[in-house]
PDB file of C-alpha atoms in Angstrom:
ATOM      1  CA  MET Q   3      83.455 -20.410  47.234  1.00  0.00           C
ATOM      2  CA  ILE Q   4      82.033 -20.963  50.733  1.00  0.00           C
ATOM      3  CA  PHE Q   5      82.749 -17.332  51.641  1.00  0.00           C
ATOM      4  CA  THR Q   6      80.973 -16.155  48.494  1.00  0.00           C
ATOM      5  CA  LEU Q   7      77.965 -18.388  49.210  1.00  0.00           C
ATOM      6  CA  CYS Q   8      77.712 -17.241  52.849  1.00  0.00           C
ATOM      7  CA  THR Q   9      78.040 -13.624  51.793  1.00  0.00           C
ATOM      8  CA  PHE Q  10      75.378 -14.184  49.152  1.00  0.00           C
ATOM      9  CA  VAL Q  11      72.932 -15.627  51.699  1.00  0.00           C
ATOM     10  CA  ILE Q  12      73.420 -12.638  54.001  1.00  0.00           C
ATOM     11  CA  PHE Q  13      73.157 -10.284  51.021  1.00  0.00           C
ATOM     12  CA  VAL Q  14      69.928 -11.775  49.629  1.00  0.00           C
ATOM     13  CA  TYR Q  15      68.108 -11.731  52.920  1.00  0.00           C
ATOM     14  CA  SER Q  16      69.224  -8.247  53.961  1.00  0.00           C
ATOM     15  CA  THR Q  17      68.819  -6.092  50.855  1.00  0.00           C
ATOM     16  CA  LEU Q  18      66.088  -4.146  49.174  1.00  0.00           C
ATOM     17  CA  THR Q  19      63.771  -5.925  46.780  1.00  0.00           C
ATOM     18  CA  TRP Q  20      65.075  -4.221  43.638  1.00  0.00           C
ATOM     19  CA  MET Q  21      68.677  -3.835  42.597  1.00  0.00           C
ATOM     20  CA  TYR Q  22      71.108  -3.486  39.732  1.00  0.00           C
ATOM     21  CA  VAL Q  23      74.127  -5.797  40.076  1.00  0.00           C
ATOM     22  CA  GLY Q  24      77.519  -5.505  38.376  1.00  0.00           C
ATOM     23  CA  THR Q  25      80.358  -8.019  38.443  1.00  0.00           C
ATOM     24  CA  PHE Q  26      83.990  -7.469  37.487  1.00  0.00           C
ATOM     25  CA  ALA Q  27      86.542 -10.284  37.216  1.00  0.00           C
ATOM     26  CA  VAL Q  28      90.131 -10.278  35.939  1.00  0.00           C
ATOM     27  CA  GLU Q  29      92.161 -13.447  35.330  1.00  0.00           C
ATOM     28  CA  ASP Q  30      94.390 -12.460  32.406  1.00  0.00           C
ATOM     29  CA  TYR Q  31      96.555  -9.721  33.912  1.00  0.00           C
ATOM     30  CA  GLU Q  32      99.248 -10.335  31.303  1.00  0.00           C
ATOM     31  CA  SER Q  33      96.890  -8.960  28.624  1.00  0.00           C
ATOM     32  CA  ASN Q  34      95.602  -6.149  30.836  1.00  0.00           C
ATOM     33  CA  GLY Q  35      98.403  -3.659  30.348  1.00  0.00           C
ATOM     34  CA  GLY Q  36     101.294  -6.099  30.105  1.00  0.00           C
ATOM     35  CA  CYS Q  37     101.518  -7.211  33.736  1.00  0.00           C
ATOM     36  CA  ASN Q  38     103.898 -10.027  34.589  1.00  0.00           C
ATOM     37  CA  LYS Q  39     102.412 -13.381  33.567  1.00  0.00           C
ATOM     38  CA  ASP Q  40     102.856 -14.507  37.198  1.00  0.00           C
ATOM     39  CA  SER Q  41     100.107 -12.010  38.046  1.00  0.00           C
ATOM     40  CA  ASN Q  42      97.496 -14.077  36.197  1.00  0.00           C
ATOM     41  CA  LEU Q  43      94.802 -15.618  38.391  1.00  0.00           C
ATOM     42  CA  GLN Q  44      92.555 -18.643  38.104  1.00  0.00           C
ATOM     43  CA  PHE Q  45      88.865 -18.928  38.858  1.00  0.00           C
ATOM     44  CA  THR Q  46      88.052 -15.215  39.300  1.00  0.00           C
ATOM     45  CA  ILE Q  47      85.663 -15.309  36.331  1.00  0.00           C
ATOM     46  CA  ASP Q  48      84.221 -18.564  37.694  1.00  0.00           C
ATOM     47  CA  ASP Q  49      83.656 -16.797  41.032  1.00  0.00           C
ATOM     48  CA  ALA Q  50      81.786 -13.941  39.352  1.00  0.00           C
ATOM     49  CA  GLU Q  51      79.729 -16.331  37.230  1.00  0.00           C
ATOM     50  CA  SER Q  52      78.885 -18.444  40.294  1.00  0.00           C
ATOM     51  CA  TYR Q  53      77.783 -15.335  42.107  1.00  0.00           C
ATOM     52  CA  MET Q  54      75.509 -14.273  39.240  1.00  0.00           C
ATOM     53  CA  ASN Q  55      74.118 -17.810  38.926  1.00  0.00           C
ATOM     54  CA  ALA Q  56      73.184 -17.661  42.598  1.00  0.00           C
ATOM     55  CA  VAL Q  57      71.537 -14.263  42.113  1.00  0.00           C
ATOM     56  CA  GLU Q  58      69.586 -15.583  39.130  1.00  0.00           C
ATOM     57  CA  THR Q  59      68.571 -18.717  41.059  1.00  0.00           C
ATOM     58  CA  TYR Q  60      67.463 -17.092  44.289  1.00  0.00           C
ATOM     59  CA  CYS Q  61      66.233 -13.711  43.062  1.00  0.00           C
ATOM     60  CA  GLU Q  62      63.582 -13.529  40.399  1.00  0.00           C
ATOM     61  CA  PRO Q  63      64.255 -10.786  37.806  1.00  0.00           C
ATOM     62  CA  THR Q  64      61.068  -8.950  38.736  1.00  0.00           C
ATOM     63  CA  SER Q  65      60.079  -6.267  41.181  1.00  0.00           C
ATOM     64  CA  THR Q  66      60.781  -8.745  43.983  1.00  0.00           C
ATOM     65  CA  GLY Q  67      64.346  -9.551  42.917  1.00  0.00           C
ATOM     66  CA  PHE Q  68      67.254  -8.085  41.029  1.00  0.00           C
ATOM     67  CA  ASP Q  69      66.243  -5.898  38.130  1.00  0.00           C
ATOM     68  CA  ASP Q  70      69.272  -6.029  35.884  1.00  0.00           C
ATOM     69  CA  TYR Q  71      72.940  -6.899  35.859  1.00  0.00           C
ATOM     70  CA  PHE Q  72      76.057  -6.758  33.763  1.00  0.00           C
ATOM     71  CA  GLU Q  73      79.286  -8.704  33.734  1.00  0.00           C
ATOM     72  CA  LYS Q  74      82.686  -7.434  32.690  1.00  0.00           C
ATOM     73  CA  THR Q  75      85.774  -9.650  32.428  1.00  0.00           C
ATOM     74  CA  ASP Q  76      89.494  -9.277  31.712  1.00  0.00           C
ATOM     75  CA  ALA Q  77      90.155  -6.469  29.179  1.00  0.00           C
ATOM     76  CA  GLU Q  78      86.668  -4.995  29.783  1.00  0.00           C
ATOM     77  CA  VAL Q  79      87.639  -4.249  33.400  1.00  0.00           C
ATOM     78  CA  THR Q  80      89.375  -0.898  33.030  1.00  0.00           C
ATOM     79  CA  SER Q  81      89.706   1.980  35.467  1.00  0.00           C
ATOM     80  CA  ALA Q  82      87.134   3.909  33.438  1.00  0.00           C
ATOM     81  CA  ALA Q  83      84.681   0.968  33.540  1.00  0.00           C
ATOM     82  CA  LEU Q  84      84.955   0.748  37.335  1.00  0.00           C
ATOM     83  CA  LEU Q  85      84.351   4.486  37.713  1.00  0.00           C
ATOM     84  CA  SER Q  86      81.723   4.791  34.986  1.00  0.00           C
ATOM     85  CA  ASN Q  87      78.345   6.446  35.393  1.00  0.00           C
ATOM     86  CA  GLU Q  88      76.768   3.007  34.890  1.00  0.00           C
ATOM     87  CA  VAL Q  89      78.546   1.718  38.003  1.00  0.00           C
ATOM     88  CA  CYS Q  90      78.648   4.698  40.355  1.00  0.00           C
ATOM     89  CA  ASN Q  91      75.167   6.021  39.625  1.00  0.00           C
ATOM     90  CA  TYR Q  92      73.156   2.896  38.835  1.00  0.00           C
ATOM     91  CA  CYS Q  93      74.665  -0.164  40.555  1.00  0.00           C
ATOM     92  CA  ASP Q  94      73.308  -1.108  43.958  1.00  0.00           C
ATOM     93  CA  PHE Q  95      75.820  -3.928  44.339  1.00  0.00           C
ATOM     94  CA  ILE Q  96      79.249  -4.580  42.801  1.00  0.00           C
ATOM     95  CA  PHE Q  97      81.350  -7.739  42.925  1.00  0.00           C
ATOM     96  CA  PHE Q  98      85.078  -7.510  42.089  1.00  0.00           C
ATOM     97  CA  SER Q  99      87.315 -10.567  41.804  1.00  0.00           C
ATOM     98  CA  GLY Q 100      90.960  -9.981  41.009  1.00  0.00           C
ATOM     99  CA  HIS Q 101      94.098  -8.365  42.425  1.00  0.00           C
ATOM    100  CA  SER Q 102      94.324  -5.541  44.883  1.00  0.00           C
ATOM    101  CA  GLY Q 103      97.143  -3.154  45.555  1.00  0.00           C
ATOM    102  CA  GLY Q 104      96.172  -3.061  49.237  1.00  0.00           C
ATOM    103  CA  TYR Q 105      95.051   0.004  51.166  1.00  0.00           C
ATOM    104  CA  HIS Q 106      91.661   0.386  49.495  1.00  0.00           C
ATOM    105  CA  MET Q 107      92.954  -0.195  45.964  1.00  0.00           C
ATOM    106  CA  ILE Q 108      91.400  -2.323  43.209  1.00  0.00           C
ATOM    107  CA  LYS Q 109      93.925  -3.378  40.551  1.00  0.00           C
ATOM    108  CA  PRO Q 110      92.379  -4.145  37.154  1.00  0.00           C
ATOM    109  CA  GLY Q 111      95.773  -4.377  35.421  1.00  0.00           C
ATOM    110  CA  CYS Q 112      99.033  -2.519  34.764  1.00  0.00           C
ATOM    111  CA  GLY Q 113      99.362   0.871  33.087  1.00  0.00           C
ATOM    112  CA  ASP Q 114      96.882   2.766  30.959  1.00  0.00           C
ATOM    113  CA  PRO Q 115      93.887   2.140  30.848  1.00  0.00           C
ATOM    114  CA  TYR Q 116      94.155  -0.272  33.801  1.00  0.00           C
ATOM    115  CA  GLU Q 117      95.437   2.028  36.548  1.00  0.00           C
ATOM    116  CA  PRO Q 118      94.532   1.086  40.121  1.00  0.00           C
ATOM    117  CA  VAL Q 119      91.253   2.449  41.434  1.00  0.00           C
ATOM    118  CA  TYR Q 120      90.899   3.431  45.067  1.00  0.00           C
ATOM    119  CA  ALA Q 121      87.669   2.031  46.521  1.00  0.00           C
ATOM    120  CA  LYS Q 122      86.820   5.469  47.956  1.00  0.00           C
ATOM    121  CA  ARG Q 123      86.524   6.808  44.377  1.00  0.00           C
ATOM    122  CA  LEU Q 124      83.515   4.515  43.928  1.00  0.00           C
ATOM    123  CA  ASP Q 125      81.736   6.780  46.453  1.00  0.00           C
ATOM    124  CA  MET Q 126      80.011   3.798  48.029  1.00  0.00           C
ATOM    125  CA  GLY Q 127      77.059   4.995  50.065  1.00  0.00           C
ATOM    126  CA  LYS Q 128      77.304   8.516  48.655  1.00  0.00           C
ATOM    127  CA  LYS Q 129      76.188   7.737  45.146  1.00  0.00           C
ATOM    128  CA  TYR Q 130      74.212   4.631  44.228  1.00  0.00           C
ATOM    129  CA  ILE Q 131      76.512   1.761  45.278  1.00  0.00           C
ATOM    130  CA  ARG Q 132      75.231   0.375  48.569  1.00  0.00           C
ATOM    131  CA  TRP Q 133      76.972  -3.012  48.782  1.00  0.00           C
ATOM    132  CA  ALA Q 134      80.273  -4.372  47.510  1.00  0.00           C
ATOM    133  CA  LEU Q 135      82.049  -7.700  47.717  1.00  0.00           C
ATOM    134  CA  PHE Q 136      85.763  -7.769  46.983  1.00  0.00           C
ATOM    135  CA  ASN Q 137      87.301 -11.162  46.248  1.00  0.00           C
ATOM    136  CA  SER Q 138      90.792  -9.675  46.399  1.00  0.00           C
ATOM    137  CA  CYS Q 139      93.518  -9.409  49.036  1.00  0.00           C
ATOM    138  CA  ASN Q 140      93.739  -6.376  51.314  1.00  0.00           C
ATOM    139  CA  THR Q 141      91.269  -4.264  49.347  1.00  0.00           C
ATOM    140  CA  LEU Q 142      89.831  -2.759  52.492  1.00  0.00           C
ATOM    141  CA  GLN Q 143      93.078  -2.814  54.476  1.00  0.00           C
ATOM    142  CA  TRP Q 144      93.550   0.244  56.638  1.00  0.00           C
ATOM    143  CA  LYS Q 145      96.831   1.734  57.798  1.00  0.00           C
ATOM    144  CA  ASP Q 146      97.273   4.485  60.327  1.00  0.00           C
ATOM    145  CA  ASN Q 147     100.519   6.239  61.231  1.00  0.00           C
ATOM    146  CA  PHE Q 148     101.695   3.532  63.612  1.00  0.00           C
ATOM    147  CA  TYR Q 149     100.501   0.116  62.495  1.00  0.00           C
ATOM    148  CA  GLU Q 150      98.410  -1.783  59.989  1.00  0.00           C
ATOM    149  CA  VAL Q 151      94.955  -2.922  61.014  1.00  0.00           C
TER     150      VAL Q 151
END
């Protein structure tokens, strides 16, 4: 929670005045493609909701703040939703809270339609996404031929 708040403060004071925000949070991995029930998480949806509450509190939904946002949770967070035109071509900022497969991978669930999504497929910086916050382990982990960094 403290990390999210600190990141939010940096984000609010260092971004453009207009943005489209999208949040994704998965708690019920057992329902998302039949993952093991031990994969379920707690508080990821709370994290996303807290983030959006902070955005709504500190950024007015006008030309001086965020323009629009959407929230997707559990079964709505599919591979297709993460790679959709709405996300890649319209979102300035995305927030993902859930599991990661490590090495740049976001894990919305198990099997079809919840296959892992590599962060590079979001084309951050190339398309519309300019900022991202991943509340997941090792999402941006890098590995070269000799050691993990």
